């Protein structure tokens, strides 16, 4: 029973956080050992030198058994060097958050510009393709045709998030490869006490260890994708989603530093909370329902209030089942973006797009730098 309780404690569900304090350098914190029903064996009085160098101790053997039976990766607990609340470690994540957010929206603006520029050419290509399709004999086999019909039946939002779901599925499969466990924990879980601080802020957004965790997050993303993309456009949606993953992780970093409760977190919940909050803020009167209880409906505004209240309570009371700081940071970022961010960031992209247009058309055949703004 002790081993089963340990396995339950290590199972990842929600925006999971394993937080505990480390004492003395032991690989397993004392509080964790007590929760798992595992106690450190008493040290033998005078071990021989050969046994100290080559033979494993009873404690190390027990740790190996715990790691083997829980079927979960070994989460190395770390504390920041120096003061446990050394906020100077947050400087690099803060710069990364600002820089990554700026690059995301800049790339989205360029992406939208290129899409609009190629739309006319795509129109003529489609006409030519339709003409050739009528001239060619019909192909045998309907698998490819069925796939194309299914893809065309999806909304633009669903087609947009298909790549996100595929990336999450690939990372989920990588968690099942034993040789990748150490790298996955280092780069695909976010922890302010880790040596890798910046890259996990975005990589952990695509990382899920539990299948139920990934399935729940991807279902919510799929459900709100149509409304979100129709409201923002696919380019702006992708910029908001990626930025939300980094922003929510940074809020989690700040909270862990302030409270001293360190531990790895992973999952797309923070970014999905931004999408949910943005849709609920833009369409507060929309009716929502829970998948298992479709008979009970509620407005989007009430759902958002309940989610924010729940995560605020979890953050204040110190609940550790979810990373409530990341959830709350994602929700507040979504509300802020709809209220102010869209006006401040996206609607002021024109100077940047003009700069890109001038750089792209400069030196082209038959074009001069003075003609850059005429297209």
XYZ file of C-alpha atoms in Angstrom:
375
model
C 0.000 0.000 0.000
C 2.893 2.316 0.661
C 4.205 1.884 -2.852
C 0.749 2.509 -4.351
C 0.360 5.756 -2.424
C 3.759 6.870 -3.659
C 2.754 6.172 -7.243
C -0.404 8.225 -6.851
C 1.569 11.132 -5.476
C 3.874 11.117 -8.470
C 1.159 10.886 -11.120
C 0.833 14.088 -13.143
C -2.666 15.536 -13.562
C -3.472 19.178 -14.305
C -0.652 21.724 -14.325
C 1.225 19.417 -11.960
C 3.749 20.636 -9.481
C 5.929 18.527 -7.260
C 7.184 20.880 -4.625
C 9.169 19.993 -1.567
C 12.137 21.265 0.356
C 15.499 19.566 0.090
C 17.546 18.948 3.177
C 21.186 18.102 3.208
C 21.463 16.912 -0.435
C 19.410 13.717 -0.184
C 17.858 12.763 -3.484
C 14.464 12.259 -1.835
C 13.180 14.957 0.547
C 12.265 13.862 4.052
C 8.621 14.919 3.660
C 8.382 12.921 0.414
C 9.837 9.849 2.103
C 7.257 10.088 4.872
C 4.368 10.425 2.437
C 5.501 7.322 0.550
C 5.945 5.228 3.670
C 9.676 5.075 3.045
C 12.191 5.583 5.838
C 15.900 5.926 5.607
C 17.793 2.981 7.045
C 20.065 3.565 10.009
C 23.710 3.964 9.133
C 25.962 1.063 10.017
C 28.557 1.989 12.628
C 31.830 1.258 10.810
C 31.428 0.384 7.130
C 34.507 -0.856 5.384
C 36.156 1.300 2.785
C 35.489 -1.147 -0.049
C 31.806 -1.219 0.732
C 31.627 2.581 0.811
C 33.172 2.860 -2.636
C 31.510 0.008 -4.508
C 28.565 -1.424 -2.616
C 25.240 0.421 -2.745
C 23.718 1.414 0.552
C 20.346 0.188 1.730
C 18.934 3.659 1.186
C 20.088 3.775 -2.414
C 18.575 0.355 -3.091
C 15.267 1.454 -1.628
C 15.329 4.576 -3.764
C 15.886 2.465 -6.842
C 12.902 0.298 -5.924
C 10.705 3.389 -5.459
C 11.808 4.810 -8.802
C 11.263 1.478 -10.537
C 7.793 0.760 -9.162
C 6.264 4.186 -9.579
C 6.693 4.058 -13.399
C 7.346 7.807 -13.386
C 10.553 9.752 -14.031
C 12.808 10.607 -11.113
C 12.206 14.270 -10.299
C 15.503 15.663 -9.030
C 14.627 18.256 -6.415
C 16.821 21.340 -6.608
C 17.124 24.618 -4.836
C 18.597 27.811 -6.280
C 22.183 28.591 -5.471
C 22.568 31.124 -2.707
C 19.423 32.489 -1.119
C 16.307 30.390 -1.842
C 14.505 33.609 -2.728
C 17.193 35.084 -4.951
C 15.003 37.086 -7.296
C 18.063 37.919 -9.391
C 17.571 34.544 -11.046
C 14.359 35.903 -12.553
C 16.172 38.514 -14.660
C 16.955 36.117 -17.503
C 13.430 34.620 -17.565
C 11.977 38.146 -17.581
C 14.133 39.222 -20.527
C 13.282 35.966 -22.305
C 9.557 36.523 -21.707
C 9.640 40.033 -23.132
C 11.840 39.055 -26.071
C 9.908 35.914 -26.931
C 6.582 37.740 -26.771
C 7.879 40.476 -29.067
C 9.283 37.938 -31.523
C 6.014 35.983 -31.488
C 3.900 38.993 -32.430
C 6.497 40.228 -34.916
C 6.579 36.827 -36.620
C 2.781 36.733 -36.647
C 2.656 40.139 -38.357
C 5.127 38.962 -41.014
C 3.196 35.717 -41.429
C -0.037 37.638 -42.008
C 1.692 39.964 -44.507
C 3.051 37.038 -46.509
C -0.325 35.287 -46.426
C -2.107 38.323 -47.807
C 0.575 38.846 -50.435
C 0.311 35.297 -51.731
C -3.498 35.155 -51.670
C -3.860 36.453 -55.243
C -1.346 33.940 -56.565
C -3.074 31.170 -54.646
C -6.363 32.136 -56.237
C -4.995 31.627 -59.756
C -3.273 28.410 -58.672
C -6.582 27.048 -57.419
C -8.284 27.893 -60.701
C -5.544 26.073 -62.607
C -5.746 23.089 -60.232
C -9.509 22.823 -60.675
C -9.090 22.866 -64.455
C -6.455 20.130 -64.347
C -8.604 18.081 -61.953
C -11.449 18.076 -64.443
C -9.109 17.022 -67.258
C -7.554 14.124 -65.324
C -9.320 10.787 -64.886
C -10.579 10.092 -61.332
C -8.058 8.328 -59.103
C -8.725 4.906 -57.667
C -9.023 4.615 -53.889
C -10.828 6.931 -51.562
C -8.523 7.128 -48.521
C -6.788 10.298 -49.621
C -10.094 11.771 -50.723
C -11.678 11.045 -47.366
C -8.741 12.631 -45.564
C -9.029 15.745 -47.714
C -12.761 15.910 -47.122
C -12.245 15.590 -43.367
C -9.573 18.296 -43.388
C -11.737 20.650 -45.447
C -14.669 20.058 -43.090
C -12.686 21.458 -40.154
C -12.938 25.099 -39.200
C -9.940 27.358 -39.573
C -9.439 27.297 -35.823
C -9.447 23.503 -35.683
C -6.941 23.308 -38.520
C -4.776 25.841 -36.702
C -4.586 23.896 -33.435
C -4.033 20.548 -35.163
C -0.300 21.290 -35.290
C -0.285 22.186 -31.591
C -2.040 18.937 -30.697
C 0.400 16.947 -32.844
C 3.383 18.592 -31.121
C 1.944 17.736 -27.698
C 1.409 14.126 -28.780
C 5.019 13.816 -29.962
C 6.371 15.192 -26.682
C 4.057 12.836 -24.769
C 5.564 9.885 -26.653
C 9.079 11.129 -25.880
C 8.283 10.874 -22.168
C 7.876 7.116 -22.719
C 11.467 6.683 -23.936
C 13.645 5.803 -20.901
C 16.833 7.163 -22.442
C 15.230 10.602 -22.836
C 13.984 10.942 -19.251
C 16.841 13.112 -18.006
C 16.635 15.493 -20.966
C 12.853 15.659 -20.742
C 12.958 16.609 -17.070
C 15.619 19.233 -17.723
C 14.126 20.944 -20.768
C 10.419 20.049 -20.776
C 9.582 20.885 -17.158
C 9.790 24.432 -15.817
C 11.436 25.003 -12.457
C 13.136 28.212 -11.251
C 15.596 26.052 -9.303
C 16.774 24.291 -12.469
C 19.922 25.188 -14.380
C 17.862 25.541 -17.566
C 15.539 28.501 -17.012
C 14.536 29.971 -20.366
C 13.977 27.183 -22.889
C 11.689 25.173 -20.554
C 9.381 28.197 -20.339
C 8.106 27.446 -23.847
C 8.948 23.737 -24.157
C 7.004 22.809 -21.013
C 3.899 24.296 -22.637
C 3.911 21.324 -25.047
C 4.806 18.756 -22.392
C 2.434 16.305 -20.678
C 3.390 13.166 -18.774
C -0.149 11.963 -18.033
C -2.390 10.980 -20.945
C -5.480 12.224 -19.112
C -3.743 15.573 -18.539
C -2.939 15.925 -22.240
C -6.359 14.713 -23.402
C -8.216 17.160 -21.152
C -6.084 20.126 -22.212
C -6.273 19.325 -25.910
C -10.051 18.842 -25.738
C -10.495 22.302 -24.205
C -8.148 23.810 -26.796
C -10.034 22.097 -29.622
C -13.384 23.271 -28.237
C -12.401 26.942 -28.008
C -10.212 27.040 -31.134
C -13.003 27.939 -33.563
C -14.176 30.938 -31.541
C -10.660 32.112 -30.692
C -9.286 31.946 -34.240
C -12.371 33.553 -35.766
C -11.980 36.361 -33.236
C -8.208 36.891 -33.555
C -7.162 35.287 -36.817
C -4.758 32.362 -36.979
C -1.601 34.477 -36.955
C -2.581 36.558 -33.951
C -3.939 33.448 -32.210
C -0.612 31.640 -32.504
C 1.249 34.668 -31.173
C -1.116 34.939 -28.202
C -0.937 31.195 -27.479
C 2.860 30.965 -27.533
C 3.279 34.188 -25.558
C 0.743 32.974 -23.006
C 2.771 29.833 -22.386
C 5.864 31.874 -21.551
C 3.997 34.516 -19.528
C 2.169 31.945 -17.404
C 5.427 30.113 -16.713
C 7.092 33.352 -15.647
C 4.245 34.023 -13.193
C 4.806 30.517 -11.845
C 8.528 31.274 -11.461
C 7.816 34.455 -9.492
C 5.363 32.684 -7.201
C 7.736 29.812 -6.491
C 10.533 32.234 -5.701
C 8.293 34.255 -3.394
C 6.938 31.250 -1.510
C 10.048 29.067 -1.593
C 8.024 26.116 -2.895
C 10.162 24.819 -5.724
C 9.303 21.973 -8.040
C 8.903 21.154 -11.740
C 5.721 22.082 -13.635
C 4.541 21.130 -17.095
C 1.464 21.321 -19.292
C -0.404 23.605 -21.650
C -2.935 24.693 -19.025
C -1.518 28.207 -18.677
C -1.704 28.918 -22.415
C -5.137 27.303 -22.696
C -6.373 29.431 -19.800
C -5.406 32.473 -21.860
C -7.462 31.245 -24.808
C -10.418 30.437 -22.562
C -10.228 33.793 -20.768
C -9.947 35.697 -24.050
C -13.056 34.028 -25.483
C -15.027 34.455 -22.260
C -14.034 38.124 -22.028
C -14.950 38.820 -25.650
C -18.215 36.846 -25.537
C -19.379 36.939 -21.894
C -22.982 35.964 -22.700
C -22.056 32.755 -24.546
C -23.452 29.572 -22.996
C -20.991 26.883 -21.924
C -21.450 23.380 -20.549
C -19.293 20.633 -19.050
C -18.843 17.600 -21.309
C -19.996 15.124 -18.643
C -22.901 17.340 -17.519
C -24.353 18.813 -20.721
C -27.687 19.514 -19.046
C -26.135 22.253 -16.869
C -25.255 25.426 -18.753
C -23.735 28.675 -17.577
C -22.489 31.882 -19.144
C -18.896 32.373 -20.158
C -18.561 35.324 -17.766
C -19.607 33.213 -14.775
C -17.283 30.400 -15.835
C -14.344 32.796 -16.012
C -15.143 34.260 -12.593
C -15.326 30.796 -11.058
C -12.009 29.708 -12.594
C -10.196 32.861 -11.470
C -11.661 32.547 -7.962
C -10.643 28.888 -7.718
C -7.071 29.504 -8.821
C -6.781 32.540 -6.546
C -7.925 30.449 -3.597
C -5.485 27.705 -4.514
C -2.642 30.198 -4.755
C -3.446 31.869 -1.412
C -4.078 28.623 0.462
C -1.021 26.905 -0.984
C -2.738 24.057 -2.805
C -0.156 21.998 -4.677
C -2.227 19.712 -6.871
C -2.182 22.246 -9.740
C 0.154 25.093 -10.596
C -2.487 27.691 -9.730
C -0.049 30.550 -10.313
C 0.406 29.517 -13.961
C -3.349 29.113 -14.404
C -4.049 32.499 -12.886
C -1.267 34.166 -14.870
C -2.634 32.721 -18.117
C -6.195 33.830 -17.353
C -5.139 37.364 -16.424
C -2.998 37.599 -19.563
C -6.002 36.604 -21.702
C -8.236 39.193 -20.029
C -5.566 41.881 -20.370
C -4.954 41.126 -24.019
C -8.602 41.441 -25.008
C -9.078 44.606 -22.975
C -5.800 46.398 -23.771
C -3.205 44.213 -25.490
C -4.935 43.983 -28.844
C -4.992 47.773 -29.123
C -1.447 48.246 -27.811
C 0.296 45.464 -29.733
C -1.576 44.138 -32.735
C -3.119 47.359 -34.017
C 0.278 49.091 -33.841
C 2.044 46.548 -36.038
C 1.830 48.678 -39.204
C 5.259 50.370 -38.853
C 6.915 46.994 -38.377
C 5.094 45.523 -41.379
C 6.138 48.496 -43.530
C 9.733 47.991 -42.425
C 9.547 44.327 -43.374
C 7.967 45.213 -46.725
C 10.760 47.664 -47.521
C 13.437 45.147 -46.548
C 11.775 42.419 -48.586
C 11.288 44.436 -51.757
C 14.596 46.326 -51.668
C 16.877 45.227 -54.460
C 14.237 43.059 -56.161
C 14.156 42.774 -59.960
C 12.488 45.784 -61.489
C 11.864 47.384 -58.085
C 13.411 50.268 -56.291
C 13.526 51.280 -52.670
C 11.193 54.213 -53.399
C 8.482 51.826 -54.562
C 8.331 49.871 -51.300
C 5.153 51.446 -49.955
C 3.145 51.199 -53.180
C 2.318 47.467 -52.960
